[in-house]
Short mmCIF file of C-alpha atoms and ligand atoms in Angstrom, two decimals:
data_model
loop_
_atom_site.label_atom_id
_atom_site.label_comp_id
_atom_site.label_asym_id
_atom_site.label_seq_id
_atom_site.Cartn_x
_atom_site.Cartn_y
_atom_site.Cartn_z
CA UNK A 118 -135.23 -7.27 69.50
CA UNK A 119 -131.46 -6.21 69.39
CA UNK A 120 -129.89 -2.88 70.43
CA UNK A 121 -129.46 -1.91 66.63
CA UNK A 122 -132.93 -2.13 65.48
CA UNK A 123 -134.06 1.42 65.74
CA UNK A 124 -136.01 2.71 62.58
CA UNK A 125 -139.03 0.70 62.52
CA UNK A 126 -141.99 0.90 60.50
CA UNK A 127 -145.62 -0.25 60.93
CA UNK A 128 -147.82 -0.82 58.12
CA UNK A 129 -151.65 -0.95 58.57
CA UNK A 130 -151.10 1.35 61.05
CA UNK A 131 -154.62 2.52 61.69
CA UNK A 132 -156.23 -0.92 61.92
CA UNK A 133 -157.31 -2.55 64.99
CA UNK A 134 -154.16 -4.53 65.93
CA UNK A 135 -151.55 -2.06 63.91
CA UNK A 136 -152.58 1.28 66.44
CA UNK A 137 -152.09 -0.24 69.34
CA UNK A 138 -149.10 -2.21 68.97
CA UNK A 139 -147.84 1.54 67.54
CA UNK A 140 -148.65 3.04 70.95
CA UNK A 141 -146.30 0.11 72.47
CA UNK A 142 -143.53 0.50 69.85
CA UNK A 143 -143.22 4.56 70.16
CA UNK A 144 -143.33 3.77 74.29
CA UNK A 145 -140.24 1.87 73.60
CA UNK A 146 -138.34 3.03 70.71
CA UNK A 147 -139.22 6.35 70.60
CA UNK A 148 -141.91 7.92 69.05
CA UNK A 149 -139.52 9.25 66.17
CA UNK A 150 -137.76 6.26 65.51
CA UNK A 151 -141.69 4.57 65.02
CA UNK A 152 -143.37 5.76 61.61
CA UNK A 153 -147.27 4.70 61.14
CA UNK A 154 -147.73 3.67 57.48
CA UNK A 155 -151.42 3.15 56.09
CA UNK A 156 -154.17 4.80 53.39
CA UNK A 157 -156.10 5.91 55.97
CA UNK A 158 -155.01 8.62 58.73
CA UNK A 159 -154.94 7.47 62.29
CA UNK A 160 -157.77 7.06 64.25
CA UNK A 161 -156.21 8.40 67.84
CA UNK A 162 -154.88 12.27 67.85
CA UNK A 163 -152.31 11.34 70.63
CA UNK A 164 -151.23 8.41 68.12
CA UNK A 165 -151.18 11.12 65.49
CA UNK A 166 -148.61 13.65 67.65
CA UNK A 167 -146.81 10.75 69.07
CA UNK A 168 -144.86 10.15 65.63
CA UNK A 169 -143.72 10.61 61.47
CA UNK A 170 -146.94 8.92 59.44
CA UNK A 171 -146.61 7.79 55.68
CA UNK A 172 -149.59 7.48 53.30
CA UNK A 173 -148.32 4.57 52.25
CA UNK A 174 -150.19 1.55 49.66
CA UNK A 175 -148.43 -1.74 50.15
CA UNK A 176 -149.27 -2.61 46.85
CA UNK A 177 -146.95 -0.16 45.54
CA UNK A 178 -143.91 -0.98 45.87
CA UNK A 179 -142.10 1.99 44.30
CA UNK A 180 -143.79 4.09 47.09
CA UNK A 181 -143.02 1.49 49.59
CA UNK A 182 -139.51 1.21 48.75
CA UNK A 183 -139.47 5.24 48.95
CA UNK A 184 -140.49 5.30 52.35
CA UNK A 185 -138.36 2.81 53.48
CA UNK A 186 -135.43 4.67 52.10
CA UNK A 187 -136.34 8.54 52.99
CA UNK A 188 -137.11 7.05 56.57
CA UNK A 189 -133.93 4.44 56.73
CA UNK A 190 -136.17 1.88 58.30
CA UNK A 191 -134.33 -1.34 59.29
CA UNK A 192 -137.28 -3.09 60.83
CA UNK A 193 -141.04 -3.73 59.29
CA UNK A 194 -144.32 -4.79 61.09
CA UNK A 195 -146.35 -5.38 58.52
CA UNK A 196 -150.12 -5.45 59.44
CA UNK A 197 -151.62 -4.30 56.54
CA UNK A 198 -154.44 -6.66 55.52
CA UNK A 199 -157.90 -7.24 54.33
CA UNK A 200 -159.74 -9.83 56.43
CA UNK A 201 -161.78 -12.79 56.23
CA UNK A 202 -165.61 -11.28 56.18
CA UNK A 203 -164.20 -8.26 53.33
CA UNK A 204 -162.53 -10.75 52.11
CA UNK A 205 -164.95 -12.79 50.72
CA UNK A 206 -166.92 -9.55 49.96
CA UNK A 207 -163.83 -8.28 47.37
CA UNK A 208 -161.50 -11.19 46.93
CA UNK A 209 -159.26 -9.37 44.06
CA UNK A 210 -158.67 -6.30 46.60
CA UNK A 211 -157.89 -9.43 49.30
CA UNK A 212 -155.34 -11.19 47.24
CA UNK A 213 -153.58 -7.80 45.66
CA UNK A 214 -153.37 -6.49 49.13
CA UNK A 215 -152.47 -9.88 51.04
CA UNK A 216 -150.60 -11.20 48.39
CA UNK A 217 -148.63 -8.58 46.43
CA UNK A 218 -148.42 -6.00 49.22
CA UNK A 219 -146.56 -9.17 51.54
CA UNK A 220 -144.38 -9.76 48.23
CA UNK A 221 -143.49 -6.00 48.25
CA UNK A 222 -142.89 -6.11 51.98
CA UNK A 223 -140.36 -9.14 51.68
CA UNK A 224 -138.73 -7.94 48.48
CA UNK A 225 -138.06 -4.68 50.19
CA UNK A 226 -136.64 -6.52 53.52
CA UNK A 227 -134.27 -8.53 51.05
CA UNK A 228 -132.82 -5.37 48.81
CA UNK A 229 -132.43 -2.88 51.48
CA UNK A 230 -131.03 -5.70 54.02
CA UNK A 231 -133.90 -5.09 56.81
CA UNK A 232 -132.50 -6.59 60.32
CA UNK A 233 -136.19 -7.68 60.80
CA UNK A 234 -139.82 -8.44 59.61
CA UNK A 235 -142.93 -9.25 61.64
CA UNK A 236 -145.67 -10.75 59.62
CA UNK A 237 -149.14 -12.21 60.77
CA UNK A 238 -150.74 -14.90 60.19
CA UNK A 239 -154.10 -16.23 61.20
CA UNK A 240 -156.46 -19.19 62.11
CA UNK A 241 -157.67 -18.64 58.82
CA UNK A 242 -155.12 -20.94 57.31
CA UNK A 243 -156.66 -24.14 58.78
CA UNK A 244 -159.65 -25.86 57.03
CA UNK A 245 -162.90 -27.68 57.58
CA UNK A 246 -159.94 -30.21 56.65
CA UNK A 247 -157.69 -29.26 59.54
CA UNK A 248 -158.47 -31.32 62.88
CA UNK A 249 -160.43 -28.52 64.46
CA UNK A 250 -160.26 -29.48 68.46
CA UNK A 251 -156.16 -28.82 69.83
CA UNK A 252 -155.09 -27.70 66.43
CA UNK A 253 -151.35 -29.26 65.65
CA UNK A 254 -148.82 -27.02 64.85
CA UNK A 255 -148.09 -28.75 61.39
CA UNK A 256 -151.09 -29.80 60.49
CA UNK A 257 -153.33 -29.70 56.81
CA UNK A 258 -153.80 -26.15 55.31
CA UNK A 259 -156.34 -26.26 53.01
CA UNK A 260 -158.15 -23.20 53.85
CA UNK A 261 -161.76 -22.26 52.28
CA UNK A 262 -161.83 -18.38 52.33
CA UNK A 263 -159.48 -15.96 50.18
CA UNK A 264 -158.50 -14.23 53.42
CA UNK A 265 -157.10 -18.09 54.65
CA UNK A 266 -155.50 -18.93 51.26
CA UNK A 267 -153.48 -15.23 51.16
CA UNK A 268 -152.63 -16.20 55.05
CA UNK A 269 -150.73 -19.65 53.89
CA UNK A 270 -149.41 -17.99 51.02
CA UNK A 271 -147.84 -15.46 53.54
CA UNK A 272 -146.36 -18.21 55.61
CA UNK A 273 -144.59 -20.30 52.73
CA UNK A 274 -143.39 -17.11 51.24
CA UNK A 275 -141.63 -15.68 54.67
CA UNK A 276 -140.17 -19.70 55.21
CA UNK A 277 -138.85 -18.69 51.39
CA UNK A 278 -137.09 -15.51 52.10
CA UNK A 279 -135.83 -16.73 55.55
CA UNK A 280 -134.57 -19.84 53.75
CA UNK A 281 -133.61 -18.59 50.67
CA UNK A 282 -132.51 -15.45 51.39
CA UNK A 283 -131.42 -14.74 55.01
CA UNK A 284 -134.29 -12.47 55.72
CA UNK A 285 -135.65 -12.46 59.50
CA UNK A 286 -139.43 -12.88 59.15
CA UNK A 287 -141.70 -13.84 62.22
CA UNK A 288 -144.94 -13.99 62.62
CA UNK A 289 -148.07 -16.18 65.00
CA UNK A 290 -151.31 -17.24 63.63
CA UNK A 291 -153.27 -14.85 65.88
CA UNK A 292 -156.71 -16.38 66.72
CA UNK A 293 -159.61 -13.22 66.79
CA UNK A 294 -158.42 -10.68 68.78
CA UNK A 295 -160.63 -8.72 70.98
CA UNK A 296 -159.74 -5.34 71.96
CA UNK A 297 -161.43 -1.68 72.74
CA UNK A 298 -159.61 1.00 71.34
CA UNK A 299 -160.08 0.50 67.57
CA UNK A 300 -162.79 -1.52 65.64
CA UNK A 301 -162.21 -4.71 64.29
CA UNK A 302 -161.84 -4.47 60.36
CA UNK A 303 -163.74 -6.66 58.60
CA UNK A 304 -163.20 -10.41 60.34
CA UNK A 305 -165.56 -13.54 61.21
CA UNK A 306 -164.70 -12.83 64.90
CA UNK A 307 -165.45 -9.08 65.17
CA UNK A 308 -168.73 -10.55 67.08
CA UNK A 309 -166.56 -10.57 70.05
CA UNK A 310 -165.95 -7.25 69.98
CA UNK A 311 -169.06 -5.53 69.31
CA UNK A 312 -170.53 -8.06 71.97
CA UNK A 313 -168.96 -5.79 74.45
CA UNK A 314 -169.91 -2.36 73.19
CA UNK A 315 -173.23 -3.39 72.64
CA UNK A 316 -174.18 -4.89 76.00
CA UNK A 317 -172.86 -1.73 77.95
CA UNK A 318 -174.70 0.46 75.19
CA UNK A 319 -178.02 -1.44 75.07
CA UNK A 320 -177.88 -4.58 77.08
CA UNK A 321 -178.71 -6.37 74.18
CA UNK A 322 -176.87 -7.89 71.12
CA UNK A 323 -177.89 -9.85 67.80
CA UNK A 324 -174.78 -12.26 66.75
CA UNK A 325 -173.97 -13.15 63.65
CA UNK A 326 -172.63 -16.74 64.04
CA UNK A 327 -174.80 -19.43 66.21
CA UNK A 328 -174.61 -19.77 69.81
CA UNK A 329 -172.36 -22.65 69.75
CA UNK A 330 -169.56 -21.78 67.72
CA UNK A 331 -166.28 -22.12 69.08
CA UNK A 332 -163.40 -20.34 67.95
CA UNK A 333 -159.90 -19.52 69.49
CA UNK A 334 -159.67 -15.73 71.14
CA UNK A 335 -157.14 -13.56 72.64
CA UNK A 336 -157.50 -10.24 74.48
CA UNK A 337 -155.35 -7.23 72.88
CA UNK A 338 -152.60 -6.81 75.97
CA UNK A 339 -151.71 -10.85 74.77
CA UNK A 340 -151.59 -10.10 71.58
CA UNK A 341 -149.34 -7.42 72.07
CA UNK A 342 -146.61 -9.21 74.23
CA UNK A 343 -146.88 -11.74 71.99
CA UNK A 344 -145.83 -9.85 68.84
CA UNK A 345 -143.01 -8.23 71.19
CA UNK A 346 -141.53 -11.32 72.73
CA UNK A 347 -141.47 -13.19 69.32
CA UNK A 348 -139.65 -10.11 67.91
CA UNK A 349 -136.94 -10.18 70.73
CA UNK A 350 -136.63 -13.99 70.56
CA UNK A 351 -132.98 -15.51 69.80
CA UNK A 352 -133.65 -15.94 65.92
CA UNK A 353 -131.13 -19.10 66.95
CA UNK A 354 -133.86 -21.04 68.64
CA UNK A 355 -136.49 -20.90 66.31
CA UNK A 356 -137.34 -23.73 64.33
CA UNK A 357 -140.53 -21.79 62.69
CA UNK A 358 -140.50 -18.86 61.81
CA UNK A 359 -143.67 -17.15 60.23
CA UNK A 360 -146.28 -19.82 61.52
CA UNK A 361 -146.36 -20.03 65.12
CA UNK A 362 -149.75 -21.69 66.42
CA UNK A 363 -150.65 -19.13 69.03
CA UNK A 364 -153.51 -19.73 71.83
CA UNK A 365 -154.90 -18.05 74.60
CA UNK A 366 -158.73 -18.94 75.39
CA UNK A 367 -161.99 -20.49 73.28
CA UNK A 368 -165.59 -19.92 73.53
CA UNK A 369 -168.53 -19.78 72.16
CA UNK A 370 -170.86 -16.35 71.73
CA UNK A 371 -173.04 -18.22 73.96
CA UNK A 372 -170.40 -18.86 76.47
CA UNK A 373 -169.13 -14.89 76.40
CA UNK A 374 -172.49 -14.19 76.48
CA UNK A 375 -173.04 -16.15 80.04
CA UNK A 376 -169.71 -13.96 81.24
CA UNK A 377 -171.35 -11.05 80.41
CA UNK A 378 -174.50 -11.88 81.90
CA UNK A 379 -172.14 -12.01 85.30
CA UNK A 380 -171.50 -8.36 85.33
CA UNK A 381 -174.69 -7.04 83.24
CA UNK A 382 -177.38 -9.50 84.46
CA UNK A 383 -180.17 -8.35 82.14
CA UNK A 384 -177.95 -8.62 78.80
CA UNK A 385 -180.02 -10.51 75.95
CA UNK A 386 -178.28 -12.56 73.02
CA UNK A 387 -179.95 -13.23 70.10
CA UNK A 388 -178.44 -15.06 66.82
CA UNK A 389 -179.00 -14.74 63.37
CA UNK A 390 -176.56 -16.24 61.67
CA UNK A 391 -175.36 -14.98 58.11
CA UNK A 392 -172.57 -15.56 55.55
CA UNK A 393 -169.55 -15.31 58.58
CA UNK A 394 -170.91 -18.40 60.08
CA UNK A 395 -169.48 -21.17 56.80
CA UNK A 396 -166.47 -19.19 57.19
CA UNK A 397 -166.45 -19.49 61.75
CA UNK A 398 -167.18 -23.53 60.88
CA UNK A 399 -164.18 -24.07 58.99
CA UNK A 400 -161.96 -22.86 61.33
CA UNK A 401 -160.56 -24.50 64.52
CA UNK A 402 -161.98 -24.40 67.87
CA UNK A 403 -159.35 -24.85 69.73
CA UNK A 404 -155.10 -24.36 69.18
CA UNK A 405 -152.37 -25.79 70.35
CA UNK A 406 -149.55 -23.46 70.69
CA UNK A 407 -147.15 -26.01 71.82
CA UNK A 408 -144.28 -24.53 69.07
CA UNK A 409 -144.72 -21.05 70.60
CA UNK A 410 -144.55 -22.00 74.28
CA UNK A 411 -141.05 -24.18 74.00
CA UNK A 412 -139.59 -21.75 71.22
CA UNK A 413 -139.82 -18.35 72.50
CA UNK A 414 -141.70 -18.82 75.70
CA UNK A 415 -144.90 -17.95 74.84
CA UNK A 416 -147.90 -17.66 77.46
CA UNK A 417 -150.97 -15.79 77.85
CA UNK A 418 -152.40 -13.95 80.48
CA UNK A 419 -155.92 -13.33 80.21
CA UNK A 420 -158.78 -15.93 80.08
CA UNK A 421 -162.43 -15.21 79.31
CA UNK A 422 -162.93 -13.71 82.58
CA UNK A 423 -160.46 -11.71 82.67
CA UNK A 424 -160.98 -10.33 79.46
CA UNK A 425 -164.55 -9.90 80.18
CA UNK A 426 -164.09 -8.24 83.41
CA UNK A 427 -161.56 -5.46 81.70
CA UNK A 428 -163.59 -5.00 78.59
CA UNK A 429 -166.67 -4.12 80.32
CA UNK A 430 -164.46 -2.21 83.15
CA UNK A 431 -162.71 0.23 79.97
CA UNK A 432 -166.41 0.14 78.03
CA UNK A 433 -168.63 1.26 80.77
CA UNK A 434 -166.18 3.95 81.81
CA UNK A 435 -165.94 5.52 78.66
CA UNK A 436 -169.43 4.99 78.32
CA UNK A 437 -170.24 7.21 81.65
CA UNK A 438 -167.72 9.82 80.11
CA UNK A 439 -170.11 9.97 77.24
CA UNK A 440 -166.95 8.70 74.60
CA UNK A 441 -168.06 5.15 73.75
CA UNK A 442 -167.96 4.91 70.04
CA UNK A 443 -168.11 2.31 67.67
P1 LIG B 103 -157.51 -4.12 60.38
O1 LIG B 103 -158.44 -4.41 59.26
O2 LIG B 103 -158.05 -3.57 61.63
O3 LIG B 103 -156.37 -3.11 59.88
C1 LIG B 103 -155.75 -3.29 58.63
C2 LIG B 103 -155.20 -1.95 58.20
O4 LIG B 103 -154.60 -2.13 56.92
C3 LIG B 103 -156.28 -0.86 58.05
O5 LIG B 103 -155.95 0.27 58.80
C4 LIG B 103 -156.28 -0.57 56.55
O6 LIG B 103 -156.51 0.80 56.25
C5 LIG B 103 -154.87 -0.98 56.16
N1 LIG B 103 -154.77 -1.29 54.73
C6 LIG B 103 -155.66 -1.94 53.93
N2 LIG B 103 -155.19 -1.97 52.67
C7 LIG B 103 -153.98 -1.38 52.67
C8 LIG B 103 -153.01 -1.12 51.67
N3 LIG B 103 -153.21 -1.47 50.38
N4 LIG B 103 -151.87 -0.51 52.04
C9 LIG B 103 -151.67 -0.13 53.32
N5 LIG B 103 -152.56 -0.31 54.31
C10 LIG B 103 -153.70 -0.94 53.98
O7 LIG B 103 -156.67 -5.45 60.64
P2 LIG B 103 -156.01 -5.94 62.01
O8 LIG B 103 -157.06 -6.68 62.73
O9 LIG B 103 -155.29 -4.86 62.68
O10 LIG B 103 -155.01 -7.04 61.44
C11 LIG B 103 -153.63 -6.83 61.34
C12 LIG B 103 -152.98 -8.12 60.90
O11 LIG B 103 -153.27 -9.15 61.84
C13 LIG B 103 -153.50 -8.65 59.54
O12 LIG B 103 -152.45 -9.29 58.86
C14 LIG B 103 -154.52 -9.70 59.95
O13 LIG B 103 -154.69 -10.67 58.97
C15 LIG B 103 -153.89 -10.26 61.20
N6 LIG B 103 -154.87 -10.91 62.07
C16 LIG B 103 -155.79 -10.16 62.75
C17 LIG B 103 -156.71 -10.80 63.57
C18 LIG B 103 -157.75 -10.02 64.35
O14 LIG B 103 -158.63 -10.64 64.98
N7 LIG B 103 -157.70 -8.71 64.36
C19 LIG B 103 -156.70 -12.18 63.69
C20 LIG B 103 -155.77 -12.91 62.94
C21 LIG B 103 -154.83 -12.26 62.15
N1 LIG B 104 -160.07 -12.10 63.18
C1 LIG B 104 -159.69 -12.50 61.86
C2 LIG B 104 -160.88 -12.62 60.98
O1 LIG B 104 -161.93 -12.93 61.50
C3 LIG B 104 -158.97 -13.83 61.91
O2 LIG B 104 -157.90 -13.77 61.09
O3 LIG B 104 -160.76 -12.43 59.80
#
């Protein structure tokens, strides 16, 4: 990121990825230069104090385009989203808020001349068609869920407005990202999450997609450096641009389930797989991230271990300071 981007805005602020990559951006910009945007307040006091917040619908863009002028924001992260599982449970609210609210969020980046825009993406835009072991970076996108279609909307759109109109928008196609300070929000791979609170809680955990499903991961801290280094990257260098194939570990539940069992011997995994599990079997199992890695440098840190051993490390903690809620 360059010396003159200093007024930066975060939308989806409360959500699971959008709070903690807040906490990061108000450590380094300055927690007044960092305002949270989302229709719902945010979960953390301290992440309340640190900073300006903004009630703020991405589907509207007169508000939108309000904000971004009373706040003279030159740089958007744009997390708002609805995800895979509530997808498929309200596809309308999926594509209005995917769709239009990304629209809104470009439009806005092209009239007011934003210096930047980060915009996810997801494993959701590969297909049962998609070769699902070592995923290519340009591959078939052909995805089956409303959540995946909105995702490679997303992508073509920001090649669009970086092509078409000079606007700087990056973004990675984050695998599921597991993390313990705010709950997943509606995804096919918020098993991996609640694996963790559930196993220090009550030793004991009922999945919802079968014990052999593979699907790419990546702890929180990753994710975070991730979004940061491909925001600071020499724009220069990059031959993608809203799309990057992103990787950092794979498993199955019954493979995090055995890494559990190393630090909480008695845990017990059952599996009852429901509607999440078509949606887990169209994805990939495995990325390559190739793009990433000779672009902008991308490389991960944790594996499953390592994750493991600092989930249950933070979990059990908070869980003997009576604070473990999920
Ligand atoms: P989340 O569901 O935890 O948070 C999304 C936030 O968006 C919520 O706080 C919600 O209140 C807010 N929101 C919903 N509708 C809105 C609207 N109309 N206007 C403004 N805010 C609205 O999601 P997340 O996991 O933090 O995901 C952030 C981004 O990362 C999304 O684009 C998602 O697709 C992508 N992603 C996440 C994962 C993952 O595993 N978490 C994986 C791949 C991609
Ligand atoms: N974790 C997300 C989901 O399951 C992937 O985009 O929806």
């Amino acid at each position: 990121m360059t010396d003159t981007m200093k007024r930066i805005m975060v939308t989806g602020a409360a959500g699971q990825i959008g709070s903690e990559l807040l906490k990061v951006l108000r450590k380094k910009y300055g927690g007044d230069n960092v305002l949270a945007a989302d229709i719902q307040n945010l979960p953390d006091p301290e992440l309340r104090e640190s900073g300006p917040f903004e009630f703020c619908d991405v589907t509207k863009r007169d508000v939108l385009e309000a904000i971004v002028r009373r706040h003279d924001i030159d740089t958007i992260y744009h997390l708002a989203a609805i995800l895979s599982a509530n997808g498929e449970k309200n596809p309308r609210l999926a594509w209005d808020v995917n769709i239009n609210g990304t629209y809104n969020i470009l439009e806005t980046a092209r009239d007011h001349h934003l210096i930047r825009v980060y915009i996810p993406s997801s494993i959701a835009a590969f297909g049962p068609e998609t070769p699902r072991e070592a995923t290519p970076q340009e591959t078939i996108l052909r995805p089956k869920t409303i959540y995946g279609v909105t995702k490679v909307a997303g992508e073509l759109l920001a090649d669009y407005y970086v092509q078409r109109y000079n606007v700087d928008v990056r973004g990675s196609r984050f695998p599921g990202i597991i993390s313990h300070e705010t709950p997943p929000g509606g995804g096919t791979t918020d098993y991996a999450v609640a694996i963790f609170y559930e196993a220090v809680k009550a030793k004991r955990y009922t999945c919802f997609l079968r014990a052999d499903t593979r699907l790419p991961m990546m702890y929180m801290p990753d994710c975070l450096k991730s979004v940061m280094d491909l925001m600071e990257a020499d724009f220069s260098r990059l031959r993608h641009h809203a799309d990057f194939n992103l990787a950092a570990m794979s498993f199955t539940p019954a493979e995090l389930a055995a890494e559990i069992r190393k630090h909480i011997p008695d845990f017990a995994c059952e599996y009852l797989p429901d509607f999440r599990q078509a949606i887990a079997d169209s994805w990939p199992m495995s990325i390559d991230d190739a793009a990433a890695r000779e672009e902008w440098g991308w490389k991960p840190d944790y594996d499953l271990a390592a994750m493991t051993k600092d989930m249950l490390t933070v979990l059990t903690r908070r869980q003997a300071e009576g604070r473990l809620n999920y």
